[in-house]
């Protein structure tokens, strides 16, 4: 008959005295307590593996692991054995999983996600995204295992951004964090995207247009620019005038190298790689953009060339001439003129679009193409390139003449007269009929 083992009691364990050599106190079903000469007591469990070899698990020290705790561990271990699971391997797998979980911090996974996204982003987007994470998210939750982050942890980080008045940044980072959690789920690092449950925790940001002055405010703007009470340098004033005359995007102007400008032929062609739609990773628009320089714009470029013509860029950085000026230069200059919150670099584009259509009578499609917006379809794109360039050149000269007129420097341009030809309206002096 098998030997009957009397179960242990807390009293027996407390009264157990250390001996010269370690000895065991059995509780049955493979579990026993080892009493060391030092007086320490350790719970252990002996079992037989599937291959027949004996193995031992350590449950932990007494009294930190009570008798009841040890018996619960023994029961859980025996259940694993009944399921054919090796408890030692199960323990090692659990330790490895816990270690991996601890190492899979939000920052680590966010950087992996960012690294995967970089090839599909512009350099500026990649740089801005990681900088925002480093400034506002990593200090708050970067070191936390992503699977242990709670709603309140992320909400606190986002509301801190919101409290400093950067609501738009908070909303953008919320979207970034949603993408990071989605990536973590796909990689098996977590099972839930916290951000999908956080639709209403941030204040609603009203969508708005970039600040822009109206056509009626243009004369006063030009007068302030001419007086230069803001004491701006000549290149900065020229930059503002070129933004007004050419209405390219701010980055497209300030990052322009002199190699793109042909002063003799009076041409400025921006390579498609520098254009917004040319930087798309999927189906980029590989059409070079003709800025269509007016006589006035060309004069400004010649004046600028005398100042910065030896530099690589039209507008070199004062500290490092190998780099262009900052994107904020235009915005700061407008602020010094008294137009902070009233006008932006993008506002020149809105001003040109509305005024050229309303005051000069040009069609939306022509202005839209000069703004380098995407044609709606391939047929429109082909017609666009084939027919609009001559009309755009004329339009840009009319626009420059209009600006001179409202500033008192020239006669008002004649508004194009529309005549009916074969059922279509045609602009006098135009190259062909078109609908209006």
PDB file of N, CA, C and O in Angstrom, residues 283-329:
ATOM      1  N   UNK A 283       0.858  56.579 -57.243  1.00  0.00           N
ATOM      2  CA  UNK A 283       0.458  57.341 -58.425  1.00  0.00           C
ATOM      3  C   UNK A 283       0.836  58.820 -58.344  1.00  0.00           C
ATOM      4  O   UNK A 283      -0.027  59.698 -58.408  1.00  0.00           O
ATOM      5  N   UNK A 284       2.114  59.113 -58.188  1.00  0.00           N
ATOM      6  CA  UNK A 284       2.522  60.522 -58.147  1.00  0.00           C
ATOM      7  C   UNK A 284       2.283  61.193 -59.493  1.00  0.00           C
ATOM      8  O   UNK A 284       2.351  60.553 -60.548  1.00  0.00           O
ATOM      9  N   UNK A 285       1.985  62.496 -59.455  1.00  0.00           N
ATOM     10  CA  UNK A 285       1.796  63.277 -60.674  1.00  0.00           C
ATOM     11  C   UNK A 285       3.172  63.695 -61.175  1.00  0.00           C
ATOM     12  O   UNK A 285       3.841  64.530 -60.564  1.00  0.00           O
ATOM     13  N   UNK A 286       3.606  63.130 -62.294  1.00  0.00           N
ATOM     14  CA  UNK A 286       4.942  63.389 -62.811  1.00  0.00           C
ATOM     15  C   UNK A 286       4.928  64.476 -63.893  1.00  0.00           C
ATOM     16  O   UNK A 286       5.603  64.386 -64.906  1.00  0.00           O
ATOM     17  N   UNK A 287       4.122  65.511 -63.631  1.00  0.00           N
ATOM     18  CA  UNK A 287       4.034  66.643 -64.551  1.00  0.00           C
ATOM     19  C   UNK A 287       4.791  67.830 -63.957  1.00  0.00           C
ATOM     20  O   UNK A 287       4.463  68.265 -62.848  1.00  0.00           O
ATOM     21  N   UNK A 288       5.773  68.335 -64.657  1.00  0.00           N
ATOM     22  CA  UNK A 288       6.474  69.538 -64.200  1.00  0.00           C
ATOM     23  C   UNK A 288       5.498  70.708 -64.206  1.00  0.00           C
ATOM     24  O   UNK A 288       4.600  70.800 -65.039  1.00  0.00           O
ATOM     25  N   UNK A 289       5.694  71.618 -63.257  1.00  0.00           N
ATOM     26  CA  UNK A 289       4.761  72.741 -63.114  1.00  0.00           C
ATOM     27  C   UNK A 289       5.345  74.021 -63.698  1.00  0.00           C
ATOM     28  O   UNK A 289       6.415  74.469 -63.287  1.00  0.00           O
ATOM     29  N   UNK A 290       4.651  74.615 -64.668  1.00  0.00           N
ATOM     30  CA  UNK A 290       5.038  75.904 -65.249  1.00  0.00           C
ATOM     31  C   UNK A 290       4.428  77.015 -64.403  1.00  0.00           C
ATOM     32  O   UNK A 290       3.202  77.133 -64.331  1.00  0.00           O
ATOM     33  N   UNK A 291       5.279  77.812 -63.787  1.00  0.00           N
ATOM     34  CA  UNK A 291       4.782  78.884 -62.938  1.00  0.00           C
ATOM     35  C   UNK A 291       4.211  80.026 -63.768  1.00  0.00           C
ATOM     36  O   UNK A 291       3.350  80.774 -63.314  1.00  0.00           O
ATOM     37  N   UNK A 292       4.656  80.190 -65.007  1.00  0.00           N
ATOM     38  CA  UNK A 292       4.170  81.241 -65.907  1.00  0.00           C
ATOM     39  C   UNK A 292       4.458  82.626 -65.313  1.00  0.00           C
ATOM     40  O   UNK A 292       3.587  83.258 -64.712  1.00  0.00           O
ATOM     41  N   UNK A 293       5.668  83.069 -65.496  1.00  0.00           N
ATOM     42  CA  UNK A 293       6.119  84.330 -64.906  1.00  0.00           C
ATOM     43  C   UNK A 293       5.571  85.527 -65.673  1.00  0.00           C
ATOM     44  O   UNK A 293       5.668  85.601 -66.897  1.00  0.00           O
ATOM     45  N   UNK A 294       5.031  86.472 -64.943  1.00  0.00           N
ATOM     46  CA  UNK A 294       4.633  87.751 -65.528  1.00  0.00           C
ATOM     47  C   UNK A 294       5.868  88.636 -65.661  1.00  0.00           C
ATOM     48  O   UNK A 294       6.947  88.324 -65.147  1.00  0.00           O
ATOM     49  N   UNK A 295       5.702  89.734 -66.351  1.00  0.00           N
ATOM     50  CA  UNK A 295       6.810  90.674 -66.504  1.00  0.00           C
ATOM     51  C   UNK A 295       7.279  91.186 -65.130  1.00  0.00           C
ATOM     52  O   UNK A 295       8.470  91.290 -64.850  1.00  0.00           O
ATOM     53  N   UNK A 296       6.319  91.466 -64.248  1.00  0.00           N
ATOM     54  CA  UNK A 296       6.645  91.980 -62.921  1.00  0.00           C
ATOM     55  C   UNK A 296       7.379  90.935 -62.064  1.00  0.00           C
ATOM     56  O   UNK A 296       8.307  91.272 -61.322  1.00  0.00           O
ATOM     57  N   UNK A 297       6.945  89.679 -62.166  1.00  0.00           N
ATOM     58  CA  UNK A 297       7.600  88.615 -61.399  1.00  0.00           C
ATOM     59  C   UNK A 297       9.032  88.423 -61.874  1.00  0.00           C
ATOM     60  O   UNK A 297       9.948  88.211 -61.072  1.00  0.00           O
ATOM     61  N   UNK A 298       9.221  88.496 -63.180  1.00  0.00           N
ATOM     62  CA  UNK A 298      10.565  88.336 -63.729  1.00  0.00           C
ATOM     63  C   UNK A 298      11.481  89.468 -63.283  1.00  0.00           C
ATOM     64  O   UNK A 298      12.652  89.238 -62.965  1.00  0.00           O
ATOM     65  N   UNK A 299      10.953  90.681 -63.215  1.00  0.00           N
ATOM     66  CA  UNK A 299      11.747  91.811 -62.724  1.00  0.00           C
ATOM     67  C   UNK A 299      12.172  91.601 -61.275  1.00  0.00           C
ATOM     68  O   UNK A 299      13.313  91.910 -60.891  1.00  0.00           O
ATOM     69  N   UNK A 300      11.266  91.085 -60.465  1.00  0.00           N
ATOM     70  CA  UNK A 300      11.599  90.804 -59.063  1.00  0.00           C
ATOM     71  C   UNK A 300      12.686  89.739 -58.965  1.00  0.00           C
ATOM     72  O   UNK A 300      13.603  89.847 -58.129  1.00  0.00           O
ATOM     73  N   UNK A 301      12.609  88.718 -59.804  1.00  0.00           N
ATOM     74  CA  UNK A 301      13.614  87.656 -59.770  1.00  0.00           C
ATOM     75  C   UNK A 301      14.981  88.185 -60.186  1.00  0.00           C
ATOM     76  O   UNK A 301      16.010  87.779 -59.618  1.00  0.00           O
ATOM     77  N   UNK A 302      15.015  89.090 -61.149  1.00  0.00           N
ATOM     78  CA  UNK A 302      16.291  89.679 -61.544  1.00  0.00           C
ATOM     79  C   UNK A 302      16.863  90.540 -60.430  1.00  0.00           C
ATOM     80  O   UNK A 302      18.070  90.536 -60.182  1.00  0.00           O
ATOM     81  N   UNK A 303      15.982  91.257 -59.743  1.00  0.00           N
ATOM     82  CA  UNK A 303      16.426  92.057 -58.597  1.00  0.00           C
ATOM     83  C   UNK A 303      16.968  91.150 -57.492  1.00  0.00           C
ATOM     84  O   UNK A 303      18.006  91.442 -56.877  1.00  0.00           O
ATOM     85  N   UNK A 304      16.270  90.036 -57.259  1.00  0.00           N
ATOM     86  CA  UNK A 304      16.705  89.087 -56.231  1.00  0.00           C
ATOM     87  C   UNK A 304      18.020  88.431 -56.617  1.00  0.00           C
ATOM     88  O   UNK A 304      18.882  88.185 -55.751  1.00  0.00           O
ATOM     89  N   UNK A 305      18.201  88.142 -57.889  1.00  0.00           N
ATOM     90  CA  UNK A 305      19.431  87.486 -58.350  1.00  0.00           C
ATOM     91  C   UNK A 305      20.660  88.324 -58.050  1.00  0.00           C
ATOM     92  O   UNK A 305      21.746  87.783 -57.761  1.00  0.00           O
ATOM     93  N   UNK A 306      20.503  89.633 -58.094  1.00  0.00           N
ATOM     94  CA  UNK A 306      21.626  90.508 -57.775  1.00  0.00           C
ATOM     95  C   UNK A 306      22.017  90.408 -56.304  1.00  0.00           C
ATOM     96  O   UNK A 306      23.151  90.714 -55.927  1.00  0.00           O
ATOM     97  N   UNK A 307      21.078  89.918 -55.472  1.00  0.00           N
ATOM     98  CA  UNK A 307      21.332  89.812 -54.023  1.00  0.00           C
ATOM     99  C   UNK A 307      21.757  88.405 -53.633  1.00  0.00           C
ATOM    100  O   UNK A 307      22.729  88.214 -52.892  1.00  0.00           O
ATOM    101  N   UNK A 308      21.056  87.386 -54.133  1.00  0.00           N
ATOM    102  CA  UNK A 308      21.311  86.001 -53.689  1.00  0.00           C
ATOM    103  C   UNK A 308      21.736  85.083 -54.827  1.00  0.00           C
ATOM    104  O   UNK A 308      21.784  83.864 -54.635  1.00  0.00           O
ATOM    105  N   UNK A 309      22.051  85.642 -55.974  1.00  0.00           N
ATOM    106  CA  UNK A 309      22.355  84.817 -57.147  1.00  0.00           C
ATOM    107  C   UNK A 309      23.540  83.891 -56.982  1.00  0.00           C
ATOM    108  O   UNK A 309      23.656  82.888 -57.698  1.00  0.00           O
ATOM    109  N   UNK A 310      24.437  84.187 -56.053  1.00  0.00           N
ATOM    110  CA  UNK A 310      25.596  83.311 -55.850  1.00  0.00           C
ATOM    111  C   UNK A 310      25.285  82.135 -54.935  1.00  0.00           C
ATOM    112  O   UNK A 310      26.121  81.247 -54.753  1.00  0.00           O
ATOM    113  N   UNK A 311      24.113  82.127 -54.339  1.00  0.00           N
ATOM    114  CA  UNK A 311      23.707  81.039 -53.452  1.00  0.00           C
ATOM    115  C   UNK A 311      22.961  79.973 -54.253  1.00  0.00           C
ATOM    116  O   UNK A 311      22.552  80.201 -55.399  1.00  0.00           O
ATOM    117  N   UNK A 312      22.802  78.825 -53.655  1.00  0.00           N
ATOM    118  CA  UNK A 312      22.074  77.751 -54.330  1.00  0.00           C
ATOM    119  C   UNK A 312      20.590  78.084 -54.446  1.00  0.00           C
ATOM    120  O   UNK A 312      19.969  77.815 -55.470  1.00  0.00           O
ATOM    121  N   UNK A 313      20.045  78.680 -53.379  1.00  0.00           N
ATOM    122  CA  UNK A 313      18.611  78.937 -53.326  1.00  0.00           C
ATOM    123  C   UNK A 313      18.283  80.412 -53.555  1.00  0.00           C
ATOM    124  O   UNK A 313      19.111  81.285 -53.297  1.00  0.00           O
ATOM    125  N   UNK A 314      17.055  80.664 -54.004  1.00  0.00           N
ATOM    126  CA  UNK A 314      16.596  82.034 -54.148  1.00  0.00           C
ATOM    127  C   UNK A 314      16.632  82.746 -52.806  1.00  0.00           C
ATOM    128  O   UNK A 314      17.001  83.924 -52.711  1.00  0.00           O
ATOM    129  N   UNK A 315      16.237  81.996 -51.760  1.00  0.00           N
ATOM    130  CA  UNK A 315      16.153  82.582 -50.423  1.00  0.00           C
ATOM    131  C   UNK A 315      16.986  81.745 -49.457  1.00  0.00           C
ATOM    132  O   UNK A 315      16.453  80.899 -48.728  1.00  0.00           O
ATOM    133  N   UNK A 316      18.314  81.963 -49.449  1.00  0.00           N
ATOM    134  CA  UNK A 316      19.184  81.162 -48.574  1.00  0.00           C
ATOM    135  C   UNK A 316      19.010  81.538 -47.108  1.00  0.00           C
ATOM    136  O   UNK A 316      18.700  82.689 -46.773  1.00  0.00           O
ATOM    137  N   UNK A 317      19.202  80.554 -46.260  1.00  0.00           N
ATOM    138  CA  UNK A 317      19.164  80.777 -44.816  1.00  0.00           C
ATOM    139  C   UNK A 317      20.335  81.655 -44.407  1.00  0.00           C
ATOM    140  O   UNK A 317      21.459  81.467 -44.878  1.00  0.00           O
ATOM    141  N   UNK A 318      20.088  82.621 -43.538  1.00  0.00           N
ATOM    142  CA  UNK A 318      21.134  83.554 -43.132  1.00  0.00           C
ATOM    143  C   UNK A 318      22.260  82.865 -42.372  1.00  0.00           C
ATOM    144  O   UNK A 318      23.421  83.250 -42.484  1.00  0.00           O
ATOM    145  N   UNK A 319      21.930  81.826 -41.620  1.00  0.00           N
ATOM    146  CA  UNK A 319      22.938  81.134 -40.818  1.00  0.00           C
ATOM    147  C   UNK A 319      23.667  80.059 -41.624  1.00  0.00           C
ATOM    148  O   UNK A 319      24.847  79.809 -41.392  1.00  0.00           O
ATOM    149  N   UNK A 320      22.970  79.424 -42.523  1.00  0.00           N
ATOM    150  CA  UNK A 320      23.567  78.358 -43.321  1.00  0.00           C
ATOM    151  C   UNK A 320      23.092  78.517 -44.756  1.00  0.00           C
ATOM    152  O   UNK A 320      21.969  78.146 -45.100  1.00  0.00           O
ATOM    153  N   UNK A 321      23.934  79.060 -45.617  1.00  0.00           N
ATOM    154  CA  UNK A 321      23.532  79.343 -46.991  1.00  0.00           C
ATOM    155  C   UNK A 321      23.320  78.076 -47.821  1.00  0.00           C
ATOM    156  O   UNK A 321      22.838  78.165 -48.955  1.00  0.00           O
ATOM    157  N   UNK A 322      23.688  76.921 -47.260  1.00  0.00           N
ATOM    158  CA  UNK A 322      23.438  75.670 -47.966  1.00  0.00           C
ATOM    159  C   UNK A 322      21.999  75.207 -47.796  1.00  0.00           C
ATOM    160  O   UNK A 322      21.581  74.218 -48.394  1.00  0.00           O
ATOM    161  N   UNK A 323      21.227  75.938 -46.978  1.00  0.00           N
ATOM    162  CA  UNK A 323      19.833  75.594 -46.737  1.00  0.00           C
ATOM    163  C   UNK A 323      18.954  76.796 -47.078  1.00  0.00           C
ATOM    164  O   UNK A 323      19.403  77.931 -47.020  1.00  0.00           O
ATOM    165  N   UNK A 324      17.681  76.554 -47.422  1.00  0.00           N
ATOM    166  CA  UNK A 324      16.772  77.671 -47.675  1.00  0.00           C
ATOM    167  C   UNK A 324      16.235  78.241 -46.364  1.00  0.00           C
ATOM    168  O   UNK A 324      16.445  77.667 -45.291  1.00  0.00           O
ATOM    169  N   UNK A 325      15.521  79.355 -46.445  1.00  0.00           N
ATOM    170  CA  UNK A 325      14.932  79.950 -45.251  1.00  0.00           C
ATOM    171  C   UNK A 325      13.860  79.024 -44.685  1.00  0.00           C
ATOM    172  O   UNK A 325      13.394  78.100 -45.350  1.00  0.00           O
ATOM    173  N   UNK A 326      13.456  79.307 -43.463  1.00  0.00           N
ATOM    174  CA  UNK A 326      12.459  78.485 -42.783  1.00  0.00           C
ATOM    175  C   UNK A 326      11.076  78.703 -43.383  1.00  0.00           C
ATOM    176  O   UNK A 326      10.759  79.758 -43.935  1.00  0.00           O
ATOM    177  N   UNK A 327      10.240  77.685 -43.225  1.00  0.00           N
ATOM    178  CA  UNK A 327       8.847  77.787 -43.665  1.00  0.00           C
ATOM    179  C   UNK A 327       8.108  78.892 -42.945  1.00  0.00           C
ATOM    180  O   UNK A 327       7.133  79.445 -43.459  1.00  0.00           O
ATOM    181  N   UNK A 328       8.556  79.228 -41.729  1.00  0.00           N
ATOM    182  CA  UNK A 328       7.860  80.235 -40.929  1.00  0.00           C
ATOM    183  C   UNK A 328       8.220  81.657 -41.328  1.00  0.00           C
ATOM    184  O   UNK A 328       7.612  82.604 -40.815  1.00  0.00           O
ATOM    185  N   UNK A 329       9.215  81.839 -42.207  1.00  0.00           N
ATOM    186  CA  UNK A 329       9.669  83.180 -42.548  1.00  0.00           C
ATOM    187  C   UNK A 329       8.526  84.024 -43.110  1.00  0.00           C
ATOM    188  O   UNK A 329       8.350  85.187 -42.720  1.00  0.00           O
TER     189      UNK A 329
END
